[in-house]
Amino acid sequence: MNVIEKSGLNKLFSKALSPIIKLLFKDVKPESKLFDAISLSMAASLLGLGNASTPLGISVMKEFAKDRPNEYTATNNMVMFVVLNSTTLKLFPSTIAAVRQNNGAANPLDFLAASLVASFVSVTTGIILTKMLGGKRYE
């Protein structure tokens, strides 16, 4: 994280992902550290670096937790962030490619098109359902 901040990549990721983050997390200010953490977590997930995304995701959830009405309720932002991290769009699923290469696959990336379609559908479905059900009160 420190290397990314010192190199300025966090600002680059924030700028590139800002239209999406602004759309999904309307009350997060673009100049905040929370916005940077969300963008870095999303960038790590896009690149298939789930282990790098985990500490960022924890810090994002801790920040979102400050806005909860009580300790038993998740905010809409918390739910959206969990959905995005669970259904993430992976542009380069590096872990799967590495496992396939280590097990002798002739072309370790031949699954990439199917993976992109499946992850796009899962992310889109997750976002739509989260937006549809967000804010509903259940007893």
GROMACS .gro file of N, CA and C in nm:
model
  417
    1MET      N    1   0.082  -0.119   0.000
    1MET     CA    2   0.000   0.000   0.000
    1MET      C    3   0.087   0.125   0.000
    2ASN      N    4   0.191   0.126   0.084
    2ASN     CA    5   0.279   0.242   0.092
    2ASN      C    6   0.351   0.267  -0.040
    3VAL      N    7   0.393   0.159  -0.107
    3VAL     CA    8   0.462   0.173  -0.236
    3VAL      C    9   0.367   0.233  -0.339
    4ILE      N   10   0.243   0.189  -0.338
    4ILE     CA   11   0.144   0.240  -0.433
    4ILE      C   12   0.118   0.388  -0.408
    5GLU      N   13   0.107   0.426  -0.280
    5GLU     CA   14   0.083   0.567  -0.248
    5GLU      C   15   0.202   0.654  -0.287
    6LYS      N   16   0.324   0.607  -0.260
    6LYS     CA   17   0.443   0.685  -0.293
    6LYS      C   18   0.462   0.699  -0.444
    7SER      N   19   0.421   0.598  -0.519
    7SER     CA   20   0.437   0.603  -0.664
    7SER      C   21   0.326   0.684  -0.731
    8GLY      N   22   0.218   0.711  -0.658
    8GLY     CA   23   0.107   0.787  -0.715
    8GLY      C   24   0.006   0.702  -0.789
    9LEU      N   25   0.024   0.568  -0.786
    9LEU     CA   26  -0.071   0.480  -0.855
    9LEU      C   27  -0.210   0.485  -0.795
   10ASN      N   28  -0.218   0.515  -0.663
   10ASN     CA   29  -0.350   0.523  -0.602
   10ASN      C   30  -0.433   0.634  -0.665
   11LYS      N   31  -0.371   0.745  -0.699
   11LYS     CA   32  -0.444   0.855  -0.764
   11LYS      C   33  -0.486   0.815  -0.906
   12LEU      N   34  -0.397   0.741  -0.974
   12LEU     CA   35  -0.429   0.694  -1.109
   12LEU      C   36  -0.549   0.600  -1.107
   13PHE      N   37  -0.548   0.504  -1.013
   13PHE     CA   38  -0.660   0.411  -1.001
   13PHE      C   39  -0.788   0.485  -0.962
   14SER      N   40  -0.776   0.580  -0.869
   14SER     CA   41  -0.893   0.657  -0.827
   14SER      C   42  -0.953   0.733  -0.943
   15LYS      N   43  -0.869   0.792  -1.025
   15LYS     CA   44  -0.918   0.869  -1.139
   15LYS      C   45  -0.984   0.778  -1.242
   16ALA      N   46  -0.921   0.663  -1.268
   16ALA     CA   47  -0.975   0.571  -1.368
   16ALA      C   48  -1.108   0.509  -1.324
   17LEU      N   49  -1.120   0.479  -1.196
   17LEU     CA   50  -1.240   0.412  -1.146
   17LEU      C   51  -1.344   0.507  -1.087
   18SER      N   52  -1.312   0.637  -1.086
   18SER     CA   53  -1.401   0.732  -1.020
   18SER      C   54  -1.543   0.736  -1.076
   19PRO      N   55  -1.565   0.726  -1.208
   19PRO     CA   56  -1.705   0.727  -1.254
   19PRO      C   57  -1.788   0.611  -1.197
   20ILE      N   58  -1.726   0.495  -1.187
   20ILE     CA   59  -1.797   0.378  -1.134
   20ILE      C   60  -1.820   0.393  -0.985
   21ILE      N   61  -1.716   0.436  -0.913
   21ILE     CA   62  -1.728   0.450  -0.767
   21ILE      C   63  -1.830   0.558  -0.732
   22LYS      N   64  -1.829   0.669  -0.805
   22LYS     CA   65  -1.926   0.776  -0.779
   22LYS      C   66  -2.069   0.728  -0.802
   23LEU      N   67  -2.088   0.644  -0.902
   23LEU     CA   68  -2.221   0.590  -0.932
   23LEU      C   69  -2.269   0.493  -0.824
   24LEU      N   70  -2.178   0.408  -0.777
   24LEU     CA   71  -2.216   0.304  -0.681
   24LEU      C   72  -2.215   0.352  -0.536
   25PHE      N   73  -2.126   0.446  -0.505
   25PHE     CA   74  -2.112   0.495  -0.368
   25PHE      C   75  -2.129   0.647  -0.369
   26LYS      N   76  -2.252   0.692  -0.383
   26LYS     CA   77  -2.281   0.834  -0.405
   26LYS      C   78  -2.237   0.925  -0.291
   27ASP      N   79  -2.234   0.876  -0.168
   27ASP     CA   80  -2.200   0.963  -0.057
   27ASP      C   81  -2.053   0.957  -0.013
   28VAL      N   82  -1.968   0.891  -0.092
   28VAL     CA   83  -1.825   0.888  -0.064
   28VAL      C   84  -1.758   0.999  -0.144
   29LYS      N   85  -1.689   1.085  -0.074
   29LYS     CA   86  -1.625   1.200  -0.140
   29LYS      C   87  -1.502   1.155  -0.219
   30PRO      N   88  -1.488   1.201  -0.345
   30PRO     CA   89  -1.375   1.159  -0.430
   30PRO      C   90  -1.237   1.194  -0.375
   31GLU      N   91  -1.227   1.295  -0.291
   31GLU     CA   92  -1.096   1.334  -0.239
   31GLU      C   93  -1.062   1.262  -0.108
   32SER      N   94  -1.147   1.171  -0.062
   32SER     CA   95  -1.125   1.104   0.067
   32SER      C   96  -1.033   0.982   0.053
   33LYS      N   97  -0.974   0.943   0.167
   33LYS     CA   98  -0.893   0.821   0.170
   33LYS      C   99  -0.979   0.699   0.147
   34LEU      N  100  -1.105   0.706   0.189
   34LEU     CA  101  -1.197   0.595   0.165
   34LEU      C  102  -1.216   0.571   0.016
   35PHE      N  103  -1.229   0.677  -0.061
   35PHE     CA  104  -1.244   0.667  -0.206
   35PHE      C  105  -1.120   0.598  -0.266
   36ASP      N  106  -1.000   0.639  -0.220
   36ASP     CA  107  -0.876   0.577  -0.268
   36ASP      C  108  -0.871   0.429  -0.232
   37ALA      N  109  -0.912   0.395  -0.108
   37ALA     CA  110  -0.909   0.256  -0.066
   37ALA      C  111  -1.006   0.171  -0.147
   38ILE      N  112  -1.125   0.226  -0.177
   38ILE     CA  113  -1.221   0.153  -0.260
   38ILE      C  114  -1.162   0.130  -0.399
   39SER      N  115  -1.102   0.234  -0.456
   39SER     CA  116  -1.047   0.220  -0.592
   39SER      C  117  -0.931   0.122  -0.595
   40LEU      N  118  -0.845   0.123  -0.494
   40LEU     CA  119  -0.734   0.029  -0.490
   40LEU      C  120  -0.783  -0.114  -0.472
   41SER      N  121  -0.884  -0.132  -0.388
   41SER     CA  122  -0.941  -0.265  -0.369
   41SER      C  123  -1.003  -0.317  -0.499
   42MET      N  124  -1.075  -0.228  -0.568
   42MET     CA  125  -1.135  -0.268  -0.695
   42MET      C  126  -1.028  -0.298  -0.800
   43ALA      N  127  -0.922  -0.218  -0.804
   43ALA     CA  128  -0.814  -0.241  -0.900
   43ALA      C  129  -0.745  -0.374  -0.873
   44ALA      N  130  -0.718  -0.403  -0.746
   44ALA     CA  131  -0.655  -0.531  -0.711
   44ALA      C  132  -0.745  -0.647  -0.753
   45SER      N  133  -0.874  -0.633  -0.732
   45SER     CA  134  -0.968  -0.738  -0.772
   45SER      C  135  -0.973  -0.753  -0.924
   46LEU      N  136  -0.974  -0.642  -0.995
   46LEU     CA  137  -0.975  -0.647  -1.142
   46LEU      C  138  -0.854  -0.721  -1.196
   47LEU      N  139  -0.741  -0.704  -1.129
   47LEU     CA  140  -0.617  -0.768  -1.173
   47LEU      C  141  -0.602  -0.911  -1.119
   48GLY      N  142  -0.700  -0.957  -1.043
   48GLY     CA  143  -0.696  -1.093  -0.991
   48GLY      C  144  -0.605  -1.108  -0.871
   49LEU      N  145  -0.579  -0.998  -0.800
   49LEU     CA  146  -0.491  -1.001  -0.684
   49LEU      C  147  -0.574  -0.994  -0.556
   50GLY      N  148  -0.650  -1.099  -0.530
   50GLY     CA  149  -0.741  -1.101  -0.417
   50GLY      C  150  -0.673  -1.081  -0.283
   51ASN      N  151  -0.553  -1.138  -0.266
   51ASN     CA  152  -0.482  -1.123  -0.139
   51ASN      C  153  -0.444  -0.979  -0.112
   52ALA      N  154  -0.414  -0.903  -0.215
   52ALA     CA  155  -0.381  -0.761  -0.198
   52ALA      C  156  -0.507  -0.680  -0.168
   53SER      N  157  -0.620  -0.729  -0.212
   53SER     CA  158  -0.746  -0.658  -0.193
   53SER      C  159  -0.801  -0.673  -0.051
   54THR      N  160  -0.768  -0.781   0.016
   54THR     CA  161  -0.827  -0.809   0.148
   54THR      C  162  -0.799  -0.702   0.253
   55PRO      N  163  -0.673  -0.660   0.276
   55PRO     CA  164  -0.651  -0.556   0.378
   55PRO      C  165  -0.720  -0.425   0.344
   56LEU      N  166  -0.724  -0.392   0.216
   56LEU     CA  167  -0.794  -0.271   0.174
   56LEU      C  168  -0.944  -0.283   0.200
   57GLY      N  169  -0.998  -0.399   0.171
   57GLY     CA  170  -1.140  -0.423   0.194
   57GLY      C  171  -1.177  -0.412   0.341
   58ILE      N  172  -1.089  -0.461   0.428
   58ILE     CA  173  -1.115  -0.451   0.572
   58ILE      C  174  -1.117  -0.306   0.616
   59SER      N  175  -1.021  -0.226   0.567
   59SER     CA  176  -1.019  -0.085   0.606
   59SER      C  177  -1.141  -0.010   0.550
   60VAL      N  178  -1.185  -0.045   0.430
   60VAL     CA  179  -1.305   0.017   0.372
   60VAL      C  180  -1.427  -0.016   0.458
   61MET      N  181  -1.441  -0.142   0.497
   61MET     CA  182  -1.557  -0.182   0.577
   61MET      C  183  -1.555  -0.115   0.714
   62LYS      N  184  -1.438  -0.097   0.773
   62LYS     CA  185  -1.429  -0.027   0.902
   62LYS      C  186  -1.476   0.118   0.887
   63GLU      N  187  -1.440   0.182   0.777
   63GLU     CA  188  -1.486   0.319   0.753
   63GLU      C  189  -1.637   0.325   0.731
   64PHE      N  190  -1.688   0.231   0.651
   64PHE     CA  191  -1.832   0.227   0.628
   64PHE      C  192  -1.909   0.197   0.757
   65ALA      N  193  -1.849   0.119   0.846
   65ALA     CA  194  -1.916   0.081   0.971
   65ALA      C  195  -1.942   0.201   1.061
   66LYS      N  196  -1.866   0.307   1.044
   66LYS     CA  197  -1.885   0.427   1.125
   66LYS      C  198  -2.021   0.493   1.099
   67ASP      N  199  -2.081   0.466   0.984
   67ASP     CA  200  -2.208   0.527   0.946
   67ASP      C  201  -2.330   0.442   0.982
   68ARG      N  202  -2.307   0.328   1.046
   68ARG     CA  203  -2.420   0.239   1.077
   68ARG      C  204  -2.506   0.295   1.188
   69PRO      N  205  -2.637   0.274   1.177
   69PRO     CA  206  -2.726   0.320   1.284
   69PRO      C  207  -2.708   0.239   1.413
   70ASN      N  208  -2.669   0.113   1.399
   70ASN     CA  209  -2.638   0.028   1.515
   70ASN      C  210  -2.542  -0.082   1.471
   71GLU      N  211  -2.492  -0.157   1.565
   71GLU     CA  212  -2.389  -0.256   1.530
   71GLU      C  213  -2.444  -0.379   1.458
   72TYR      N  214  -2.575  -0.392   1.448
   72TYR     CA  215  -2.636  -0.508   1.384
   72TYR      C  216  -2.684  -0.481   1.243
   73THR      N  217  -2.666  -0.360   1.195
   73THR     CA  218  -2.718  -0.321   1.064
   73THR      C  219  -2.604  -0.289   0.969
   74ALA      N  220  -2.611  -0.342   0.850
   74ALA     CA  221  -2.515  -0.307   0.746
   74ALA      C  222  -2.575  -0.193   0.663
   75THR      N  223  -2.491  -0.098   0.627
   75THR     CA  224  -2.538   0.013   0.543
   75THR      C  225  -2.545  -0.035   0.397
   76ASN      N  226  -2.614   0.042   0.314
   76ASN     CA  227  -2.619   0.008   0.171
   76ASN      C  228  -2.480   0.006   0.110
   77ASN      N  229  -2.391   0.099   0.153
   77ASN     CA  230  -2.254   0.099   0.101
   77ASN      C  231  -2.179  -0.027   0.141
   78MET      N  232  -2.200  -0.074   0.262
   78MET     CA  233  -2.134  -0.197   0.307
   78MET      C  234  -2.179  -0.315   0.222
   79VAL      N  235  -2.309  -0.324   0.199
   79VAL     CA  236  -2.363  -0.435   0.120
   79VAL      C  237  -2.309  -0.428  -0.024
   80MET      N  238  -2.309  -0.309  -0.082
   80MET     CA  239  -2.259  -0.295  -0.219
   80MET      C  240  -2.112  -0.334  -0.228
   81PHE      N  241  -2.033  -0.293  -0.130
   81PHE     CA  242  -1.890  -0.327  -0.132
   81PHE      C  243  -1.869  -0.477  -0.120
   82VAL      N  244  -1.944  -0.543  -0.034
   82VAL     CA  245  -1.933  -0.688  -0.021
   82VAL      C  246  -1.973  -0.757  -0.152
   83VAL      N  247  -2.081  -0.710  -0.212
   83VAL     CA  248  -2.126  -0.768  -0.339
   83VAL      C  249  -2.018  -0.750  -0.446
   84LEU      N  250  -1.959  -0.631  -0.455
   84LEU     CA  251  -1.855  -0.608  -0.556
   84LEU      C  252  -1.733  -0.696  -0.532
   85ASN      N  253  -1.694  -0.713  -0.407
   85ASN     CA  254  -1.579  -0.797  -0.376
   85ASN      C  255  -1.609  -0.945  -0.397
   86SER      N  256  -1.733  -0.984  -0.379
   86SER     CA  257  -1.770  -1.125  -0.396
   86SER      C  258  -1.790  -1.163  -0.542
   87THR      N  259  -1.837  -1.069  -0.622
   87THR     CA  260  -1.869  -1.100  -0.762
   87THR      C  261  -1.774  -1.031  -0.858
   88THR      N  262  -1.659  -0.995  -0.813
   88THR     CA  263  -1.568  -0.906  -0.885
   88THR      C  264  -1.540  -0.946  -1.029
   89LEU      N  265  -1.529  -0.845  -1.111
   89LEU     CA  266  -1.489  -0.862  -1.251
   89LEU      C  267  -1.337  -0.875  -1.255
   90LYS      N  268  -1.289  -0.988  -1.301
   90LYS     CA  269  -1.145  -1.011  -1.307
   90LYS      C  270  -1.099  -1.000  -1.453
   91LEU      N  271  -1.019  -0.898  -1.482
   91LEU     CA  272  -0.965  -0.883  -1.616
   91LEU      C  273  -0.853  -0.984  -1.641
   92PHE      N  274  -0.779  -1.014  -1.536
   92PHE     CA  275  -0.672  -1.112  -1.548
   92PHE      C  276  -0.672  -1.200  -1.423
   93PRO      N  277  -0.739  -1.315  -1.430
   93PRO     CA  278  -0.744  -1.405  -1.315
   93PRO      C  279  -0.611  -1.480  -1.298
   94SER      N  280  -0.516  -1.412  -1.236
   94SER     CA  281  -0.378  -1.462  -1.228
   94SER      C  282  -0.366  -1.592  -1.150
   95THR      N  283  -0.444  -1.609  -1.045
   95THR     CA  284  -0.433  -1.731  -0.965
   95THR      C  285  -0.474  -1.853  -1.046
   96ILE      N  286  -0.585  -1.843  -1.115
   96ILE     CA  287  -0.632  -1.957  -1.195
   96ILE      C  288  -0.533  -1.988  -1.307
   97ALA      N  289  -0.480  -1.884  -1.372
   97ALA     CA  290  -0.382  -1.904  -1.479
   97ALA      C  291  -0.256  -1.972  -1.424
   98ALA      N  292  -0.211  -1.931  -1.307
   98ALA     CA  293  -0.092  -1.992  -1.247
   98ALA      C  294  -0.115  -2.139  -1.212
   99VAL      N  295  -0.231  -2.169  -1.157
   99VAL     CA  296  -0.264  -2.308  -1.123
   99VAL      C  297  -0.270  -2.392  -1.249
  100ARG      N  298  -0.332  -2.339  -1.352
  100ARG     CA  299  -0.342  -2.415  -1.479
  100ARG      C  300  -0.204  -2.436  -1.540
  101GLN      N  301  -0.118  -2.335  -1.534
  101GLN     CA  302   0.017  -2.349  -1.589
  101GLN      C  303   0.098  -2.451  -1.510
  102ASN      N  304   0.088  -2.447  -1.379
  102ASN     CA  305   0.161  -2.541  -1.294
  102ASN      C  306   0.114  -2.685  -1.312
  103ASN      N  307  -0.008  -2.702  -1.360
  103ASN     CA  308  -0.061  -2.837  -1.382
  103ASN      C  309  -0.053  -2.880  -1.528
  104GLY      N  310   0.027  -2.808  -1.608
  104GLY     CA  311   0.058  -2.851  -1.743
  104GLY      C  312  -0.041  -2.815  -1.851
  105ALA      N  313  -0.124  -2.715  -1.831
  105ALA     CA  314  -0.218  -2.673  -1.935
  105ALA      C  315  -0.141  -2.621  -2.056
  106ALA      N  316  -0.182  -2.663  -2.174
  106ALA     CA  317  -0.116  -2.618  -2.296
  106ALA      C  318  -0.131  -2.468  -2.314
  107ASN      N  319  -0.249  -2.416  -2.284
  107ASN     CA  320  -0.275  -2.272  -2.290
  107ASN      C  321  -0.346  -2.232  -2.161
  108PRO      N  322  -0.271  -2.185  -2.062
  108PRO     CA  323  -0.331  -2.156  -1.932
  108PRO      C  324  -0.436  -2.045  -1.933
  109LEU      N  325  -0.445  -1.967  -2.039
  109LEU     CA  326  -0.541  -1.857  -2.045
  109LEU      C  327  -0.658  -1.883  -2.141
  110ASP      N  328  -0.675  -2.007  -2.184
  110ASP     CA  329  -0.782  -2.034  -2.280
  110ASP      C  330  -0.923  -2.021  -2.219
  111PHE      N  331  -0.934  -2.008  -2.090
  111PHE     CA  332  -1.062  -1.991  -2.023
  111PHE      C  333  -1.101  -1.844  -2.008
  112LEU      N  334  -1.015  -1.753  -2.051
  112LEU     CA  335  -1.030  -1.610  -2.021
  112LEU      C  336  -1.162  -1.551  -2.073
  113ALA      N  337  -1.203  -1.583  -2.194
  113ALA     CA  338  -1.328  -1.528  -2.249
  113ALA      C  339  -1.448  -1.571  -2.166
  114ALA      N  340  -1.455  -1.699  -2.133
  114ALA     CA  341  -1.566  -1.749  -2.052
  114ALA      C  342  -1.564  -1.686  -1.913
  115SER      N  343  -1.446  -1.667  -1.857
  115SER     CA  344  -1.433  -1.605  -1.725
  115SER      C  345  -1.481  -1.460  -1.727
  116LEU      N  346  -1.446  -1.386  -1.831
  116LEU     CA  347  -1.489  -1.247  -1.842
  116LEU      C  348  -1.640  -1.236  -1.853
  117VAL      N  349  -1.701  -1.320  -1.935
  117VAL     CA  350  -1.847  -1.317  -1.951
  117VAL      C  351  -1.916  -1.353  -1.820
  118ALA      N  352  -1.869  -1.460  -1.756
  118ALA     CA  353  -1.932  -1.504  -1.631
  118ALA      C  354  -1.917  -1.399  -1.521
  119SER      N  355  -1.799  -1.339  -1.510
  119SER     CA  356  -1.781  -1.241  -1.403
  119SER      C  357  -1.858  -1.112  -1.433
  120PHE      N  358  -1.869  -1.073  -1.560
  120PHE     CA  359  -1.949  -0.955  -1.596
  120PHE      C  360  -2.095  -0.976  -1.560
  121VAL      N  361  -2.147  -1.094  -1.591
  121VAL     CA  362  -2.287  -1.124  -1.559
  121VAL      C  363  -2.308  -1.125  -1.407
  122SER      N  364  -2.215  -1.183  -1.333
  122SER     CA  365  -2.233  -1.189  -1.187
  122SER      C  366  -2.224  -1.050  -1.124
  123VAL      N  367  -2.131  -0.966  -1.170
  123VAL     CA  368  -2.120  -0.830  -1.116
  123VAL      C  369  -2.246  -0.750  -1.148
  124THR      N  370  -2.290  -0.757  -1.272
  124THR     CA  371  -2.409  -0.683  -1.313
  124THR      C  372  -2.532  -0.726  -1.234
  125THR      N  373  -2.550  -0.856  -1.219
  125THR     CA  374  -2.663  -0.908  -1.142
  125THR      C  375  -2.654  -0.862  -0.996
  126GLY      N  376  -2.536  -0.870  -0.938
  126GLY     CA  377  -2.518  -0.827  -0.799
  126GLY      C  378  -2.549  -0.681  -0.779
  127ILE      N  379  -2.501  -0.596  -0.870
  127ILE     CA  380  -2.527  -0.451  -0.858
  127ILE      C  381  -2.675  -0.421  -0.872
  128ILE      N  382  -2.740  -0.482  -0.971
  128ILE     CA  383  -2.883  -0.458  -0.992
  128ILE      C  384  -2.965  -0.501  -0.870
  129LEU      N  385  -2.937  -0.619  -0.818
  129LEU     CA  386  -3.012  -0.667  -0.701
  129LEU      C  387  -2.984  -0.583  -0.577
  130THR      N  388  -2.860  -0.540  -0.560
  130THR     CA  389  -2.826  -0.457  -0.444
  130THR      C  390  -2.897  -0.322  -0.453
  131LYS      N  391  -2.900  -0.263  -0.571
  131LYS     CA  392  -2.970  -0.135  -0.588
  131LYS      C  393  -3.121  -0.152  -0.570
  132MET      N  394  -3.177  -0.264  -0.621
  132MET     CA  395  -3.321  -0.287  -0.608
  132MET      C  396  -3.362  -0.308  -0.463
  133LEU      N  397  -3.282  -0.381  -0.388
  133LEU     CA  398  -3.318  -0.417  -0.251
  133LEU      C  399  -3.260  -0.322  -0.147
  134GLY      N  400  -3.173  -0.233  -0.187
  134GLY     CA  401  -3.108  -0.141  -0.093
  134GLY      C  402  -3.208  -0.051  -0.025
  135GLY      N  403  -3.188  -0.033   0.104
  135GLY     CA  404  -3.274   0.057   0.178
  135GLY      C  405  -3.404  -0.003   0.226
  136LYS      N  406  -3.433  -0.125   0.188
  136LYS     CA  407  -3.556  -0.190   0.234
  136LYS      C  408  -3.541  -0.228   0.381
  137ARG      N  409  -3.647  -0.220   0.454
  137ARG     CA  410  -3.649  -0.255   0.595
  137ARG      C  411  -3.720  -0.390   0.613
  138TYR      N  412  -3.653  -0.481   0.677
  138TYR     CA  413  -3.711  -0.612   0.705
  138TYR      C  414  -3.723  -0.630   0.854
  139GLU      N  415  -3.833  -0.681   0.899
  139GLU     CA  416  -3.857  -0.700   1.044
  139GLU      C  417  -3.814  -0.837   1.085
   0.00000   0.00000   0.00000
